[in-house]
Short mmCIF file of C-alpha atoms and ligand atoms in Angstrom, two decimals:
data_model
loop_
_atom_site.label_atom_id
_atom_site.label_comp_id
_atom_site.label_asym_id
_atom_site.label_seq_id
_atom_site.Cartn_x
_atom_site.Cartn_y
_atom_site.Cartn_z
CA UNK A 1 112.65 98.40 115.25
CA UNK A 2 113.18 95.25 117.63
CA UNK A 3 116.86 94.31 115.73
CA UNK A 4 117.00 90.83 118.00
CA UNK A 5 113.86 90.00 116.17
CA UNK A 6 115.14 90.93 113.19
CA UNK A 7 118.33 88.85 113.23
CA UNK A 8 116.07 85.84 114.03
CA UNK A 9 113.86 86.48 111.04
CA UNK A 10 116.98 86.53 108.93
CA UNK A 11 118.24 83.77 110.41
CA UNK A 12 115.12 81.42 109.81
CA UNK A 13 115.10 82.16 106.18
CA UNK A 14 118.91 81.21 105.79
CA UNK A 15 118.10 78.04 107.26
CA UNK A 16 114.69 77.47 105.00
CA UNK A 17 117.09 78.49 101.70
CA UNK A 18 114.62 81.46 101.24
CA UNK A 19 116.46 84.18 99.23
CA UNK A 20 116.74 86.45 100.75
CA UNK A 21 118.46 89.81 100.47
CA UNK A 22 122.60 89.23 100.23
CA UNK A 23 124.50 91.28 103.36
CA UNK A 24 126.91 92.80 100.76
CA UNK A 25 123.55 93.83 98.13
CA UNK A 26 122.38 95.35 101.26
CA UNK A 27 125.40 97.09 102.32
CA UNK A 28 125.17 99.04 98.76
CA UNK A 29 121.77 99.84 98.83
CA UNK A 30 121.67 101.22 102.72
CA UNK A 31 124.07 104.63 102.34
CA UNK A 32 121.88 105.45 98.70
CA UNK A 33 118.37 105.06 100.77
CA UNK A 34 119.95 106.84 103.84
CA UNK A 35 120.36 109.34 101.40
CA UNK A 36 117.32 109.54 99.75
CA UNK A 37 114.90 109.49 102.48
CA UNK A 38 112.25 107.78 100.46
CA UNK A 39 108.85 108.39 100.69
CA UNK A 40 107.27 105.38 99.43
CA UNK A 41 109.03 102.46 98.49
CA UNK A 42 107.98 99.68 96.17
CA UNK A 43 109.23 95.76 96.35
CA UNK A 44 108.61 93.33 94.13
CA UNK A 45 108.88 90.13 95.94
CA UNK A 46 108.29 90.47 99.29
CA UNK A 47 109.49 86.47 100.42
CA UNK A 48 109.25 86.76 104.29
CA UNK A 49 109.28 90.57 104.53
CA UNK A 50 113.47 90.89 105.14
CA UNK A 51 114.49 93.33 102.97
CA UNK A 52 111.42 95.21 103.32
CA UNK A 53 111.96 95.35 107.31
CA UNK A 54 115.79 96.34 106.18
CA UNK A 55 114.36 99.05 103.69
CA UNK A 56 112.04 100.52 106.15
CA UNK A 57 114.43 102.19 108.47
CA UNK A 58 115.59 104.56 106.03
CA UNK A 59 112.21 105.69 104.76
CA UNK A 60 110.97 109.50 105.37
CA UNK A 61 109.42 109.53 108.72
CA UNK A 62 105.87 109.26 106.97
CA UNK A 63 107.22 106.93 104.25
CA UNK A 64 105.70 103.27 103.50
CA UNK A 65 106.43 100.20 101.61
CA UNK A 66 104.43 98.79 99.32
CA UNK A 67 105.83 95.25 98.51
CA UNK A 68 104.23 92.45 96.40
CA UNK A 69 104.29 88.76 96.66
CA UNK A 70 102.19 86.02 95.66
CA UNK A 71 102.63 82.90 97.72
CA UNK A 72 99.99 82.59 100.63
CA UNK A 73 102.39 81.07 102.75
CA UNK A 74 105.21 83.63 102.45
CA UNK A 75 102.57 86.54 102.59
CA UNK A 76 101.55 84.85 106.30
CA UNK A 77 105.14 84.78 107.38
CA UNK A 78 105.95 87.98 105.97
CA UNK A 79 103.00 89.53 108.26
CA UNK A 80 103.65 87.87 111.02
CA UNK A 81 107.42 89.23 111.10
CA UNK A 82 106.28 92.70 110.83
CA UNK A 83 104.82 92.19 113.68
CA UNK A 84 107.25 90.96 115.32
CA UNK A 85 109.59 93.94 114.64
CA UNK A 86 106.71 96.30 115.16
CA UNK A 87 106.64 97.96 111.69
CA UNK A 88 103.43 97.21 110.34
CA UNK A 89 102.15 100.66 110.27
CA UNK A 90 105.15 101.32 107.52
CA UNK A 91 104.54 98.10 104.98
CA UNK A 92 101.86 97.24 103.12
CA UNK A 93 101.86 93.52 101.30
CA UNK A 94 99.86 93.24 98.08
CA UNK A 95 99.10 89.53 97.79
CA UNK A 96 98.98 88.46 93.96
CA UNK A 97 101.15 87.89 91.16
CA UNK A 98 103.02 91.25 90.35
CA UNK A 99 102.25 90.87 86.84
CA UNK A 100 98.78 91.05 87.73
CA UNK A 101 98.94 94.14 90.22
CA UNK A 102 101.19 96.58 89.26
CA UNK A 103 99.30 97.77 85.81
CA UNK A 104 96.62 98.26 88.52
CA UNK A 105 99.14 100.40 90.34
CA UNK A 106 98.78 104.39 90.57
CA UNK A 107 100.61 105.99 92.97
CA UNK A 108 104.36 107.17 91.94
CA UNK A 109 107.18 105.85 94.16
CA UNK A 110 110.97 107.22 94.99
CA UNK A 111 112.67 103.08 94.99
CA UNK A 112 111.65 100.40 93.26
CA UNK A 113 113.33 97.15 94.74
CA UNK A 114 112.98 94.46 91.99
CA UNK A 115 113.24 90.33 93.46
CA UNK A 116 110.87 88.23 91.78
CA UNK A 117 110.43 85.96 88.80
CA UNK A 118 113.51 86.73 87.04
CA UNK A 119 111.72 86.34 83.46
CA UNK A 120 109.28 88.47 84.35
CA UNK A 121 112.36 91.46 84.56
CA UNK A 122 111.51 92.83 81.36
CA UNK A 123 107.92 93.49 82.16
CA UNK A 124 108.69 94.72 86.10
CA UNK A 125 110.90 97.86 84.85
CA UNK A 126 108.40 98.89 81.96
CA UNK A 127 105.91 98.68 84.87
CA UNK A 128 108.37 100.26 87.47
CA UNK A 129 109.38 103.31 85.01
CA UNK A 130 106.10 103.66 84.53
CA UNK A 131 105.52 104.23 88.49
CA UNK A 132 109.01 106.47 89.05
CA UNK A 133 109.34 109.77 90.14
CA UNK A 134 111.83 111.88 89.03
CA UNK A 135 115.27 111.31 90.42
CA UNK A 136 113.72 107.81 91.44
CA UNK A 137 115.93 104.86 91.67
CA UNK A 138 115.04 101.18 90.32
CA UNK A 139 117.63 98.26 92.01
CA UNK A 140 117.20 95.21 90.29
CA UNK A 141 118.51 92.10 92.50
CA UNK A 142 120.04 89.11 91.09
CA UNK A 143 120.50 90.45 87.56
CA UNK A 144 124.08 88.29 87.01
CA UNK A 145 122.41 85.07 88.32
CA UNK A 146 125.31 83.49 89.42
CA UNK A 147 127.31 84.65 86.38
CA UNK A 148 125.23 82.88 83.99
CA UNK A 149 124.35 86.68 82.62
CA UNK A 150 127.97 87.12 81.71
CA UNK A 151 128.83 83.54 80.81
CA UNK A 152 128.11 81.22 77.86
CA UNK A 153 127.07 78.02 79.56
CA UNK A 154 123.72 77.99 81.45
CA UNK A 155 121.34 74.70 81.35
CA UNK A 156 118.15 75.08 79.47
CA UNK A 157 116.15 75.25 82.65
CA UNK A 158 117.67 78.98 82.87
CA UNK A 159 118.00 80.09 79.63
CA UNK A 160 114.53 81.98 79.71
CA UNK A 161 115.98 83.79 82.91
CA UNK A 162 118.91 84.51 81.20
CA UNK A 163 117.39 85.85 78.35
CA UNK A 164 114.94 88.28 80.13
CA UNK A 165 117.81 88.80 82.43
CA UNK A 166 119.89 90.30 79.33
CA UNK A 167 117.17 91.95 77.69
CA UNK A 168 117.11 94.01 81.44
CA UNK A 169 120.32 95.08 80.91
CA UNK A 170 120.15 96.02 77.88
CA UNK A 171 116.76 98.03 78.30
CA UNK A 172 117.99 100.11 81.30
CA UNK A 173 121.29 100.71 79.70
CA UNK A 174 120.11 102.06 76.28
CA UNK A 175 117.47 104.21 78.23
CA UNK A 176 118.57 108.14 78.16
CA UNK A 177 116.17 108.98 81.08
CA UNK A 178 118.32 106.31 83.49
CA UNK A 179 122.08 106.30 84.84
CA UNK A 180 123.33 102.89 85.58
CA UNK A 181 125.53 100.88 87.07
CA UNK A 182 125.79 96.91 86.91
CA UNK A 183 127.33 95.86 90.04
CA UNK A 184 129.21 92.79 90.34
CA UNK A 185 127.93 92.63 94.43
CA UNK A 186 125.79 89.56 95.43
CA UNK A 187 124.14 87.77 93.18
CA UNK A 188 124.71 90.93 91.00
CA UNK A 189 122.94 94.40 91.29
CA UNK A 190 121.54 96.76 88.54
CA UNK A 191 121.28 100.49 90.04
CA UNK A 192 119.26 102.64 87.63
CA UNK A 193 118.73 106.32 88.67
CA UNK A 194 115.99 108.21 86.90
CA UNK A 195 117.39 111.33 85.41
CA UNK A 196 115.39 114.46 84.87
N1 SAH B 201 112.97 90.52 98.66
C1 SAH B 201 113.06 89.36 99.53
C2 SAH B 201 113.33 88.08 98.76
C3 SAH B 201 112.38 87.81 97.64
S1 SAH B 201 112.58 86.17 96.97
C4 SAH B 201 114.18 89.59 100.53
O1 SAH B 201 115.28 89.97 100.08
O2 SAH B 201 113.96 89.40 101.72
C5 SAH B 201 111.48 86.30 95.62
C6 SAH B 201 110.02 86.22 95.98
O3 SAH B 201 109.28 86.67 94.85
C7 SAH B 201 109.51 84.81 96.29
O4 SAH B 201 108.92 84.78 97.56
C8 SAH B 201 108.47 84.53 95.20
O5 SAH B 201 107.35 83.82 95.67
C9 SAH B 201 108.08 85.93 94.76
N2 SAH B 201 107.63 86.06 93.37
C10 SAH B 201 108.23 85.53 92.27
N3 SAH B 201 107.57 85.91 91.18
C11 SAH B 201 106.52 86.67 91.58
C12 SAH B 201 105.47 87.31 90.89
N4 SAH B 201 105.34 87.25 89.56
N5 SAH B 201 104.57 88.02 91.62
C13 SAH B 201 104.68 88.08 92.97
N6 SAH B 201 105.65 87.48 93.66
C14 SAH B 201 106.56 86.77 92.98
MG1 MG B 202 117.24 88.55 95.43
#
């Protein structure tokens, strides 16, 4: 993986306010998918294609990405940056709203990296549990938005966010088949760990 390209790439999406995976989020994730060695990976919300370009140096050496996103422009960019770091024969982009695509989904996957539509949260892990292997893991990015999750105050304009956000939380931690931990990292990270 060209790494100079990379750091430009992240760069360029810093500077366009594109959110993109937190340093810290990723510095939590990386040791669990060096451990795991996953197979197939799927992202939901694929913005430029940074964290999927992060996520692909720990797959399995036959592993691939499946990531979803469903802004024309982005999906352009994102290809054009897996290009650039030469890794397009490891991730796949699914134009379309996720909604939309992953009932249509069939293959099982070892990570699920949820980073879209935050009210959509809800429906992405009843879709992603759905698509788990056993001793899979589901990360769920920005699930403390900014602390509004854990605080009182949040404008009306996020209260639907903050809702689904909650009902996540809930969900994943009154599941028996999942271990998690909330992590107070980022912009706050769920880690949910498929238990057989
Ligand atoms: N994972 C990326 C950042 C994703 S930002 C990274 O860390 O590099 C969230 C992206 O999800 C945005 O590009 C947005 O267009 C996309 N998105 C939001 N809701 C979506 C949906 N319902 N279906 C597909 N993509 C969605
Ligand atoms: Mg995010």
């Amino acid at each position: 993986m060209n790494k100079e390209e990379l750091r430009k790439i992240k760069e360029k999406a810093l500077e366009e306010h594109i959110p993109i995976i937190m340093d810290e989020t990723l510095a939590v994730m990386e040791p669990i998918l060096k451990e795991k060695k996953p197979e197939k990976i799927l992202e939901i919300g694929t913005a430029v294609g940074y964290s999927a370009i992060c996520f692909s140096e720990y797959l399995s050496e036959k592993g691939k990405i499946d990531t979803i996103e469903r802004e024309e422009e982005r999906v352009k960019e994102a290809l054009e940056n897996i290009k650039k770091v030469e890794v397009e024969e490891k991730i796949h982009i699914l134009q379309g709203d996720a909604v939309e695509i992953l009932p249509t989904l069939k293959e099982k996957y070892d990570v699920v990296f949820i980073d879209a539509a935050k009210g959509k949260y809800p429906f992405f892990l009843e879709q992603s549990l759905r698509l788990l292997k056993e001793n899979g893991i589901i990360f769920a990015d920005n699930i403390l938005y900014k602390g509004y999750v854990m605080g009182e105050y949040h404008k009306h304009k996020q209260r639907t966010a903050v809702r689904n956000l909650r009902e996540y939380i809930k969900a994943v931690c009154e599941n028996s088949s999942l271990e998690t931990q909330i992590l107070e990292v980022g912009d706050g990270l769920a880690i949910s760990k498929k238990i057989s």
